[in-house]
Amino acid sequence: MNLKNIYLIFLLCCALGLHAENGYELWLRYKPVNKGNLCESYCLKSRKIMFPGETESLIAAKKELQAGLSGLLNMPYTEAETLEDNMLVVGTPQSVPLFEKQDFYAEINGLSDEGYLILDCTIEGKKAIAIAARTDVGVLYGVFHYLRLIQTNQSLDKLYIQENPKLKYRVLNHWDNLNGTVERGYAGYSIWNWERLPSYKEQRYTDYARANASIGINGTVLNNVNAQAKSLRTDWLVKASGLADVFRPYGIKVYLTAKFSVPKEIGGLNTADPKDPQVRKWWKEKVKEIYSLIPDFGGFLVKANSEGQPGPQDYGCSHADGANMLAEALEPYGGIVFWRAFVYQNERHVDRVINGYNEFKPQDGKFAKNVFVQPKNGPIDFQPREPFHPLFGGMPDTPLSLEFQITQENLGHAGHLVYLGTLFEETLQSDTYENGKGSTVSKVCKHTGNLMEFQPSPVFLILVQTLIGQDICSDKPTGMPSVVWHGIRIQAQAK
């Protein structure tokens, strides 16, 4: 055997031990901690787990904790029903009544619906780490945070972490078409396999929900803003309900885009005029049907009177008239409307930079309390560099949402190495001077919440067309840090 063949055999033997990664697991890889002393400390503090509870969200959290600890620490996941030293205790006061007797019980009660505590404590004389929350979804978020501490080799000594999301709505927007294609999509075909829903729910839907919940995303718009009317037909709503069932344990609500002309296209009416009583009645009945299928439906995202899309101006009505009609139908169920402020007609004389401002500024204060007017981060159209949209600071009496884009439409079509976190942060920290120096975009958005009955701040930040495609990671793993920034960092920007 010559030397060349020996080298070849050697390389083949080495290859047997290699494990290729395709990026599918994203940041939930849970590879073993390779620092010996640190790993021993983690194992000691997570040796036994008390984690009662049988709700869907608690079961999801428990599965995640089991997968995470087993993978990171290479140790069995061991539950116990009685307290021991060095135990991890996880739950709500309802699932772990012992929490009601602890000094930190008042702090649990002071958390928001999605907040959580992670702290070193002593329970009935036993040293423990508690992951506690008021709600099951809060527990899920706490579990993800705890695993992230281990993943990033953080110390678990003297832990005291209290988290309450600054933003109530943290939503992804898919520009996915019902035929499986994706507008401005550079990640292959749509992740949603509509033909097989709702009867067959693919594993990647659960993995999508896990990844989003792990960074605090709590909503997803399933379809393109250039909407098709049939997305609100009963058969398509049933399909959407299948996705909602998968996402619900992970605290993720489903939203749908609504084409304004739907009452005409599928409702049998001869008009979509928002002031027509029959049109208003039709929308109320349609919304009632949606909530019968998706009880936690989030609401509608609407693109109207822009780039050829139908809208209330077709009938001599204002954006507020159209948005308020939908808001009226959604309000009894707690649903909301996101009404896009990126509006312009395809005419040469229109100045797109000021068109949205000119149309929406005069309507400040005329929108219903559950309507969010939604400008893009800048006044042009997701440019690599542009100033913040002038409606931020220009509509003090209207709740505003903020629209970002992760898909790299104007940044190499996802073919270039781009990180967008700094762009997002620059927008949020830009000063509008609405109320003097320091009135940043993030604070302006937060303060619009004073008009609302939502707590915490109802700022909505949406990613227009995410990078997510059929392979979850989109075949563009270098773009996913921008998604992580949106989920984790953006919650802290409304300070």
Coordinates of C-alpha atoms in Angstrom, one line a residue:
M1 CA 0.0 0.0 0.0
N2 CA 1.5 3.3 -1.0
L3 CA 1.7 6.4 1.1
K4 CA -1.1 8.1 -0.8
N5 CA -3.6 5.4 0.0
I6 CA -2.5 5.4 3.7
Y7 CA -3.2 9.1 3.8
L8 CA -6.6 8.6 2.1
I9 CA -7.6 5.9 4.6
F10 CA -6.5 8.1 7.5
L11 CA -8.6 11.0 6.2
L12 CA -11.6 8.7 5.8
C13 CA -11.3 7.5 9.4
C14 CA -11.1 11.1 10.6
A15 CA -14.2 11.9 8.7
L16 CA -16.2 9.3 10.5
G17 CA -16.1 11.4 13.6
L18 CA -17.2 14.6 12.0
H19 CA -20.6 16.0 12.4
A20 CA -21.8 18.5 9.9
E21 CA -24.2 21.2 11.0
N22 CA -26.8 22.7 8.7
G23 CA -27.8 25.6 11.0
Y24 CA -31.4 24.2 11.6
E25 CA -31.0 24.2 15.4
L26 CA -30.1 27.9 15.4
W27 CA -29.1 29.1 18.9
L28 CA -30.9 26.1 20.5
R29 CA -28.1 23.7 19.8
Y30 CA -27.4 22.8 23.4
K31 CA -23.9 21.4 22.8
P32 CA -22.0 20.3 26.0
V33 CA -20.3 22.9 28.1
N34 CA -16.6 22.3 27.6
K35 CA -15.4 24.1 30.7
G36 CA -14.9 21.4 33.4
N37 CA -15.2 23.4 36.6
L38 CA -18.1 25.5 35.3
C39 CA -19.9 22.4 34.1
E40 CA -19.5 20.8 37.6
S41 CA -21.1 23.9 39.1
Y42 CA -24.0 23.8 36.7
C43 CA -24.6 20.1 37.4
L44 CA -24.6 20.7 41.1
K45 CA -27.2 23.5 40.9
S46 CA -29.4 21.6 38.5
R47 CA -29.0 18.1 40.0
K48 CA -32.7 17.8 40.8
I49 CA -35.7 19.6 39.4
M50 CA -39.1 20.3 40.9
F51 CA -41.3 21.3 38.0
P52 CA -45.0 20.4 38.5
G53 CA -47.7 21.5 36.1
E54 CA -49.6 20.0 33.2
T55 CA -50.6 23.0 31.1
E56 CA -49.5 23.1 27.5
S57 CA -47.0 25.9 28.1
L58 CA -45.5 24.3 31.2
I59 CA -45.1 21.1 29.4
A60 CA -43.4 22.9 26.6
A61 CA -41.1 24.6 29.1
K62 CA -40.3 21.3 30.8
K63 CA -39.4 19.7 27.5
E64 CA -37.1 22.6 26.7
L65 CA -35.4 22.4 30.1
Q66 CA -35.0 18.7 29.8
A67 CA -33.4 19.0 26.3
G68 CA -31.3 21.9 27.4
L69 CA -29.8 20.4 30.6
S70 CA -29.4 17.0 29.1
G71 CA -27.5 18.4 26.1
L72 CA -25.5 21.1 27.8
L73 CA -24.5 19.2 30.9
N74 CA -24.6 15.6 29.6
M75 CA -26.5 14.5 32.7
P76 CA -29.9 12.9 33.2
Y77 CA -32.9 15.2 33.8
T78 CA -34.1 14.1 37.3
E79 CA -37.4 15.4 38.8
A80 CA -38.2 15.2 42.4
E81 CA -41.4 16.0 44.4
T82 CA -39.8 16.9 47.7
L83 CA -37.3 19.6 48.4
E84 CA -33.6 18.9 48.5
D85 CA -30.5 21.1 48.6
N86 CA -29.3 22.4 45.3
M87 CA -32.6 22.0 43.5
L88 CA -34.0 23.9 40.6
V89 CA -37.7 24.9 41.4
V90 CA -39.7 26.0 38.4
G91 CA -43.3 27.2 38.1
T92 CA -46.0 29.7 39.0
P93 CA -47.6 30.1 42.5
Q94 CA -50.5 28.0 41.1
S95 CA -48.2 25.1 40.1
V96 CA -45.7 25.5 43.0
P97 CA -47.8 26.6 46.1
L98 CA -44.5 26.8 48.0
F99 CA -43.8 30.1 46.3
E100 CA -46.7 31.8 48.1
K101 CA -44.8 31.4 51.4
Q102 CA -41.5 32.9 50.2
D103 CA -40.2 36.4 50.6
F104 CA -40.1 36.9 46.9
Y105 CA -43.8 36.1 46.5
A106 CA -44.7 39.8 46.3
E107 CA -42.1 40.2 43.5
I108 CA -43.7 37.4 41.5
N109 CA -47.1 39.2 41.9
G110 CA -45.5 42.4 40.6
L111 CA -44.4 40.8 37.4
S112 CA -46.1 41.4 34.1
D113 CA -47.9 38.7 32.3
E114 CA -44.7 37.7 30.5
G115 CA -42.2 38.6 33.2
Y116 CA -40.2 36.2 35.3
L117 CA -37.7 35.9 38.2
I118 CA -34.6 33.7 38.3
L119 CA -33.0 33.9 41.8
D120 CA -30.9 32.1 44.4
C121 CA -33.1 31.4 47.4
T122 CA -33.7 29.2 50.4
I123 CA -37.0 27.4 50.4
E124 CA -37.9 25.6 53.7
G125 CA -34.2 25.6 54.7
K126 CA -33.1 24.1 51.3
K127 CA -30.8 26.0 48.9
A128 CA -32.4 26.4 45.5
I129 CA -32.6 28.3 42.3
A130 CA -36.2 29.4 41.5
I131 CA -37.5 30.2 38.1
A132 CA -40.8 31.8 38.9
A133 CA -43.5 33.7 37.0
R134 CA -47.1 34.8 37.3
T135 CA -48.1 33.0 34.1
D136 CA -47.1 29.8 32.3
V137 CA -45.6 31.7 29.4
G138 CA -43.5 33.7 31.8
V139 CA -42.1 30.4 33.1
L140 CA -41.3 29.4 29.5
Y141 CA -39.4 32.6 29.0
G142 CA -37.6 32.1 32.3
V143 CA -36.5 28.6 31.3
F144 CA -35.0 29.9 28.0
H145 CA -33.1 32.6 29.9
Y146 CA -31.7 30.1 32.4
L147 CA -30.5 27.8 29.6
R148 CA -29.0 30.9 27.9
L149 CA -27.0 31.6 31.0
I150 CA -25.5 28.1 30.8
Q151 CA -25.0 28.3 27.0
T152 CA -23.0 31.5 27.4
N153 CA -20.9 30.2 30.4
Q154 CA -22.4 32.7 32.9
S155 CA -22.1 32.2 36.6
L156 CA -25.2 30.9 38.5
D157 CA -23.9 32.2 41.8
K158 CA -26.0 34.8 43.6
L159 CA -28.5 35.0 40.8
Y160 CA -31.1 37.6 40.8
I161 CA -32.8 38.3 37.5
Q162 CA -36.1 40.1 37.1
E163 CA -37.4 40.6 33.5
N164 CA -40.5 42.3 32.3
P165 CA -40.8 42.9 28.5
K166 CA -40.8 46.6 27.7
L167 CA -42.9 46.0 24.6
K168 CA -46.3 44.2 24.5
Y169 CA -46.2 43.3 20.9
R170 CA -43.1 41.6 19.4
V171 CA -44.2 40.2 16.1
L172 CA -42.7 38.7 12.9
N173 CA -44.4 39.4 9.6
H174 CA -44.1 36.8 6.8
W175 CA -44.6 38.0 3.3
D176 CA -45.6 34.5 2.4
N177 CA -48.1 33.9 -0.4
L178 CA -50.7 31.2 -0.3
N179 CA -49.1 29.4 -3.2
G180 CA -45.9 28.8 -1.3
T181 CA -43.8 31.6 -2.8
V182 CA -42.5 34.5 -0.7
E183 CA -42.4 38.1 -1.8
R184 CA -38.9 39.6 -1.2
G185 CA -38.0 36.1 0.0
Y186 CA -34.5 34.9 -0.2
A187 CA -35.0 31.8 1.9
G188 CA -36.6 29.4 -0.4
Y189 CA -40.3 28.6 -0.3
S190 CA -42.7 29.4 2.5
I191 CA -42.4 27.5 5.7
W192 CA -46.1 27.0 5.8
N193 CA -47.3 23.9 3.9
W194 CA -50.9 25.1 3.4
E195 CA -51.9 22.1 1.4
R196 CA -51.4 19.7 4.4
L197 CA -52.8 22.0 7.1
P198 CA -54.5 21.6 9.5
S199 CA -54.4 17.8 9.6
Y200 CA -50.6 17.5 9.3
K201 CA -48.5 19.8 11.5
E202 CA -44.8 19.5 10.6
Q203 CA -42.1 19.4 13.3
R204 CA -40.6 22.6 11.9
Y205 CA -43.7 24.6 13.1
T206 CA -42.9 23.6 16.7
D207 CA -39.2 24.4 16.2
Y208 CA -40.1 27.7 14.7
A209 CA -42.2 28.4 17.8
R210 CA -39.4 27.3 20.1
A211 CA -36.9 29.6 18.4
N212 CA -39.2 32.6 18.5
A213 CA -40.3 32.1 22.1
S214 CA -36.7 31.7 23.1
I215 CA -36.0 35.4 22.1
G216 CA -39.4 36.7 23.2
I217 CA -41.3 36.9 19.9
N218 CA -45.0 36.6 20.8
G219 CA -46.8 37.0 17.5
T220 CA -46.6 36.1 13.8
V221 CA -48.4 37.5 10.7
L222 CA -48.8 34.4 8.5
N223 CA -49.3 36.0 5.1
N224 CA -48.2 38.7 2.7
V225 CA -49.4 42.3 3.2
N226 CA -50.3 42.2 -0.5
A227 CA -53.1 39.9 0.6
Q228 CA -55.4 37.6 -1.2
A229 CA -59.0 37.7 -0.3
K230 CA -59.3 33.9 0.0
S231 CA -57.0 33.9 3.1
L232 CA -60.2 34.9 5.1
R233 CA -62.3 32.1 3.6
T234 CA -63.4 29.5 6.2
D235 CA -61.3 26.8 4.7
W236 CA -58.1 28.9 4.9
L237 CA -59.0 30.0 8.4
V238 CA -59.2 26.4 9.5
K239 CA -55.7 25.9 8.1
A240 CA -54.4 29.0 10.0
S241 CA -56.0 27.5 13.2
G242 CA -53.8 24.5 12.9
L243 CA -50.7 26.8 13.1
A244 CA -52.3 28.7 16.0
D245 CA -52.7 25.4 17.9
V246 CA -49.0 24.7 17.5
F247 CA -47.9 28.2 18.5
R248 CA -50.2 28.7 21.5
P249 CA -48.1 26.8 24.1
Y250 CA -45.2 29.0 23.2
G251 CA -47.1 32.3 23.8
I252 CA -47.3 33.2 20.1
K253 CA -50.5 34.6 18.6
V254 CA -51.5 34.4 15.0
Y255 CA -52.3 37.5 13.0
L256 CA -53.5 37.7 9.4
T257 CA -53.3 40.4 6.7
A258 CA -56.7 41.5 5.5
K259 CA -57.4 42.7 2.0
F260 CA -59.8 45.7 2.2
S261 CA -62.0 44.5 -0.6
V262 CA -62.7 41.1 0.9
P263 CA -66.5 41.8 1.5
K264 CA -66.8 42.2 -2.3
E265 CA -64.5 39.4 -3.3
I266 CA -65.7 36.6 -1.1
G267 CA -68.6 38.1 0.9
G268 CA -71.1 38.6 -1.9
L269 CA -71.5 42.4 -1.3
N270 CA -71.2 45.0 -4.1
T271 CA -69.1 47.4 -2.0
A272 CA -66.4 47.5 0.7
D273 CA -67.3 51.0 1.8
P274 CA -66.4 51.2 5.6
K275 CA -69.5 53.4 6.2
D276 CA -71.9 50.9 4.7
P277 CA -73.9 49.1 7.5
Q278 CA -73.8 45.8 5.6
V279 CA -70.1 45.9 5.2
R280 CA -69.6 46.6 8.9
K281 CA -71.9 43.7 9.7
W282 CA -70.0 41.4 7.4
W283 CA -66.7 42.2 9.1
K284 CA -68.2 41.6 12.5
E285 CA -69.5 38.2 11.5
K286 CA -66.2 37.3 9.9
V287 CA -64.3 38.3 13.0
K288 CA -66.7 36.2 15.1
E289 CA -66.0 33.2 12.9
I290 CA -62.2 33.7 13.2
Y291 CA -62.4 33.8 17.0
S292 CA -64.5 30.6 17.0
L293 CA -61.6 28.9 15.2
I294 CA -58.7 30.8 16.8
P295 CA -59.7 32.0 20.3
D296 CA -56.5 33.9 20.8
F297 CA -56.4 35.5 17.4
G298 CA -54.2 38.6 17.5
G299 CA -55.8 40.8 14.8
F300 CA -55.3 42.2 11.3
L301 CA -52.4 43.8 9.5
V302 CA -53.6 46.0 6.7
K303 CA -52.0 47.6 3.6
A304 CA -54.6 49.9 2.0
N305 CA -54.5 52.4 -0.8
S306 CA -50.9 51.8 -1.5
E307 CA -49.2 50.3 -4.6
G308 CA -52.6 49.4 -6.1
Q309 CA -54.1 47.8 -3.0
P310 CA -57.8 48.6 -2.3
G311 CA -58.7 50.8 0.7
P312 CA -61.2 53.2 2.2
Q313 CA -60.1 56.1 -0.1
D314 CA -61.7 54.2 -2.9
Y315 CA -65.0 55.3 -1.3
G316 CA -64.1 58.8 -0.3
C317 CA -63.2 57.7 3.2
S318 CA -60.1 58.2 5.3
H319 CA -57.6 55.7 6.6
A320 CA -59.1 56.2 10.1
D321 CA -62.5 55.3 8.8
G322 CA -61.2 52.0 7.3
A323 CA -59.1 51.1 10.3
N324 CA -61.8 52.0 12.8
M325 CA -64.3 49.7 11.1
L326 CA -62.0 46.7 11.6
A327 CA -61.2 47.8 15.1
E328 CA -64.8 47.9 16.0
A329 CA -65.2 44.3 14.9
L330 CA -62.1 43.1 16.8
E331 CA -62.5 45.1 20.0
P332 CA -65.0 42.8 21.8
Y333 CA -62.4 40.0 21.5
G334 CA -59.3 42.1 22.4
G335 CA -58.0 42.1 18.9
I336 CA -56.0 44.9 17.3
V337 CA -55.3 46.5 13.9
F338 CA -51.9 47.4 12.5
W339 CA -52.6 49.9 9.7
R340 CA -49.6 50.5 7.5
A341 CA -48.5 54.1 6.9
F342 CA -46.4 53.2 3.9
V343 CA -48.8 54.6 1.4
Y344 CA -48.3 56.0 -2.1
Q345 CA -49.9 55.6 -5.5
N346 CA -47.9 54.7 -8.5
E347 CA -47.8 58.2 -9.9
R348 CA -44.7 60.1 -10.9
H349 CA -45.5 63.4 -9.1
V350 CA -45.9 61.7 -5.7
D351 CA -43.0 62.4 -3.2
R352 CA -42.9 59.2 -1.3
V353 CA -40.8 60.7 1.4
I354 CA -43.6 63.0 2.6
N355 CA -46.6 61.2 1.3
G356 CA -47.2 59.1 4.4
Y357 CA -46.8 62.1 6.7
N358 CA -49.1 64.2 4.7
E359 CA -51.8 61.6 4.7
F360 CA -51.6 60.5 8.4
K361 CA -50.6 63.6 10.3
P362 CA -54.0 65.3 9.8
Q363 CA -55.7 62.2 11.2
D364 CA -53.8 62.2 14.5
G365 CA -56.2 61.3 17.3
K366 CA -58.9 60.0 15.0
F367 CA -58.0 56.3 15.2
A368 CA -59.7 53.9 17.6
K369 CA -57.8 52.9 20.7
N370 CA -57.0 49.4 19.4
V371 CA -55.5 50.7 16.1
F372 CA -51.8 51.2 15.6
V373 CA -50.6 53.3 12.7
Q374 CA -47.5 51.6 11.4
P375 CA -44.8 53.6 9.6
K376 CA -41.6 51.9 8.4
N377 CA -38.4 52.8 10.3
G378 CA -37.7 55.5 7.6
P379 CA -39.8 57.5 5.2
I380 CA -38.5 56.0 2.0
D381 CA -38.5 52.2 1.8
F382 CA -36.1 50.2 3.9
Q383 CA -33.0 51.8 2.5
P384 CA -29.5 50.9 3.9
R385 CA -29.4 54.4 5.3
E386 CA -32.2 56.8 5.9
P387 CA -33.5 59.0 8.8
F388 CA -36.3 57.9 11.1
H389 CA -39.9 58.4 9.8
P390 CA -41.3 61.9 10.7
L391 CA -44.5 60.4 12.0
F392 CA -42.5 59.3 15.1
G393 CA -42.9 62.5 17.1
G394 CA -45.6 63.8 14.7
M395 CA -48.6 61.9 16.0
P396 CA -48.7 62.3 19.7
D397 CA -52.4 61.3 20.1
T398 CA -52.1 58.1 18.1
P399 CA -50.5 54.8 19.1
L400 CA -47.7 54.0 16.6
S401 CA -46.1 50.7 15.7
L402 CA -42.7 50.5 14.0
E403 CA -41.9 48.4 11.0
F404 CA -38.4 47.0 10.4
Q405 CA -37.2 44.7 7.7
I406 CA -34.8 41.8 8.2
T407 CA -34.9 40.3 4.8
Q408 CA -32.1 42.1 2.8
E409 CA -34.2 43.6 0.0
N410 CA -31.8 46.5 -0.5
L411 CA -28.7 44.9 1.0
G412 CA -27.6 42.3 -1.5
H413 CA -30.8 40.2 -1.5
A414 CA -29.4 38.2 1.5
G415 CA -26.3 37.5 -0.6
H416 CA -24.1 39.8 1.4
L417 CA -22.9 39.5 5.0
V418 CA -25.1 42.1 6.9
Y419 CA -25.9 42.6 10.6
L420 CA -28.9 44.9 11.1
G421 CA -28.9 45.3 14.9
T422 CA -27.1 48.6 14.7
L423 CA -29.5 50.0 12.1
F424 CA -32.5 49.1 14.4
E425 CA -30.8 50.6 17.4
E426 CA -29.9 53.8 15.6
T427 CA -33.6 54.3 14.6
L428 CA -34.9 53.6 18.1
Q429 CA -32.4 56.0 19.8
S430 CA -32.8 58.8 17.3
D431 CA -34.1 62.0 18.9
T432 CA -37.4 63.4 17.6
Y433 CA -37.4 66.4 20.1
E434 CA -41.2 65.9 20.3
N435 CA -41.1 66.9 24.0
G436 CA -37.6 68.4 24.0
K437 CA -34.2 66.8 24.0
G438 CA -34.3 63.1 24.8
S439 CA -37.6 62.3 23.1
T440 CA -36.2 59.3 21.2
V441 CA -38.2 57.2 18.8
S442 CA -38.4 54.4 21.4
K443 CA -39.7 56.8 24.0
V444 CA -42.2 58.4 21.7
C445 CA -43.5 54.9 20.8
K446 CA -43.7 53.9 24.4
H447 CA -45.5 57.0 25.5
T448 CA -48.3 56.4 22.9
G449 CA -49.2 53.7 25.3
N450 CA -50.7 56.3 27.6
L451 CA -53.7 56.4 25.3
M452 CA -54.1 52.6 25.5
E453 CA -55.4 50.2 28.1
F454 CA -52.5 47.8 27.5
Q455 CA -49.7 47.3 30.0
P456 CA -46.8 47.2 29.6
S457 CA -46.2 49.7 26.7
P458 CA -48.0 48.6 23.6
V459 CA -45.2 49.4 21.2
F460 CA -45.3 47.1 18.3
L461 CA -42.2 46.2 16.4
I462 CA -42.6 44.1 13.3
L463 CA -40.1 42.5 11.0
V464 CA -41.3 42.7 7.5
Q465 CA -40.6 39.5 5.7
T466 CA -38.3 37.6 8.0
L467 CA -35.4 35.5 6.7
I468 CA -37.3 32.3 7.6
G469 CA -38.0 29.8 4.9
Q470 CA -38.6 26.1 4.7
D471 CA -35.4 25.3 6.5
I472 CA -36.1 27.6 9.5
C473 CA -32.7 29.1 9.4
S474 CA -33.4 30.2 5.8
D475 CA -30.1 28.9 4.4
K476 CA -28.8 32.3 5.5
P477 CA -27.5 31.6 9.0
T478 CA -25.5 34.8 9.0
G479 CA -28.7 36.8 8.9
M480 CA -30.3 35.2 12.0
P481 CA -28.4 37.4 14.5
S482 CA -30.6 40.2 13.3
V483 CA -33.6 38.2 14.3
V484 CA -32.0 37.5 17.8
W485 CA -31.4 41.3 18.2
H486 CA -35.1 42.0 17.5
G487 CA -36.3 39.5 20.0
I488 CA -33.9 40.0 22.9
R489 CA -32.5 43.5 22.5
I490 CA -35.5 45.4 21.2
Q491 CA -37.5 44.6 24.3
A492 CA -35.1 46.8 26.3
Q493 CA -35.1 49.8 23.9
A494 CA -38.2 51.5 25.1
K495 CA -36.5 52.8 28.3

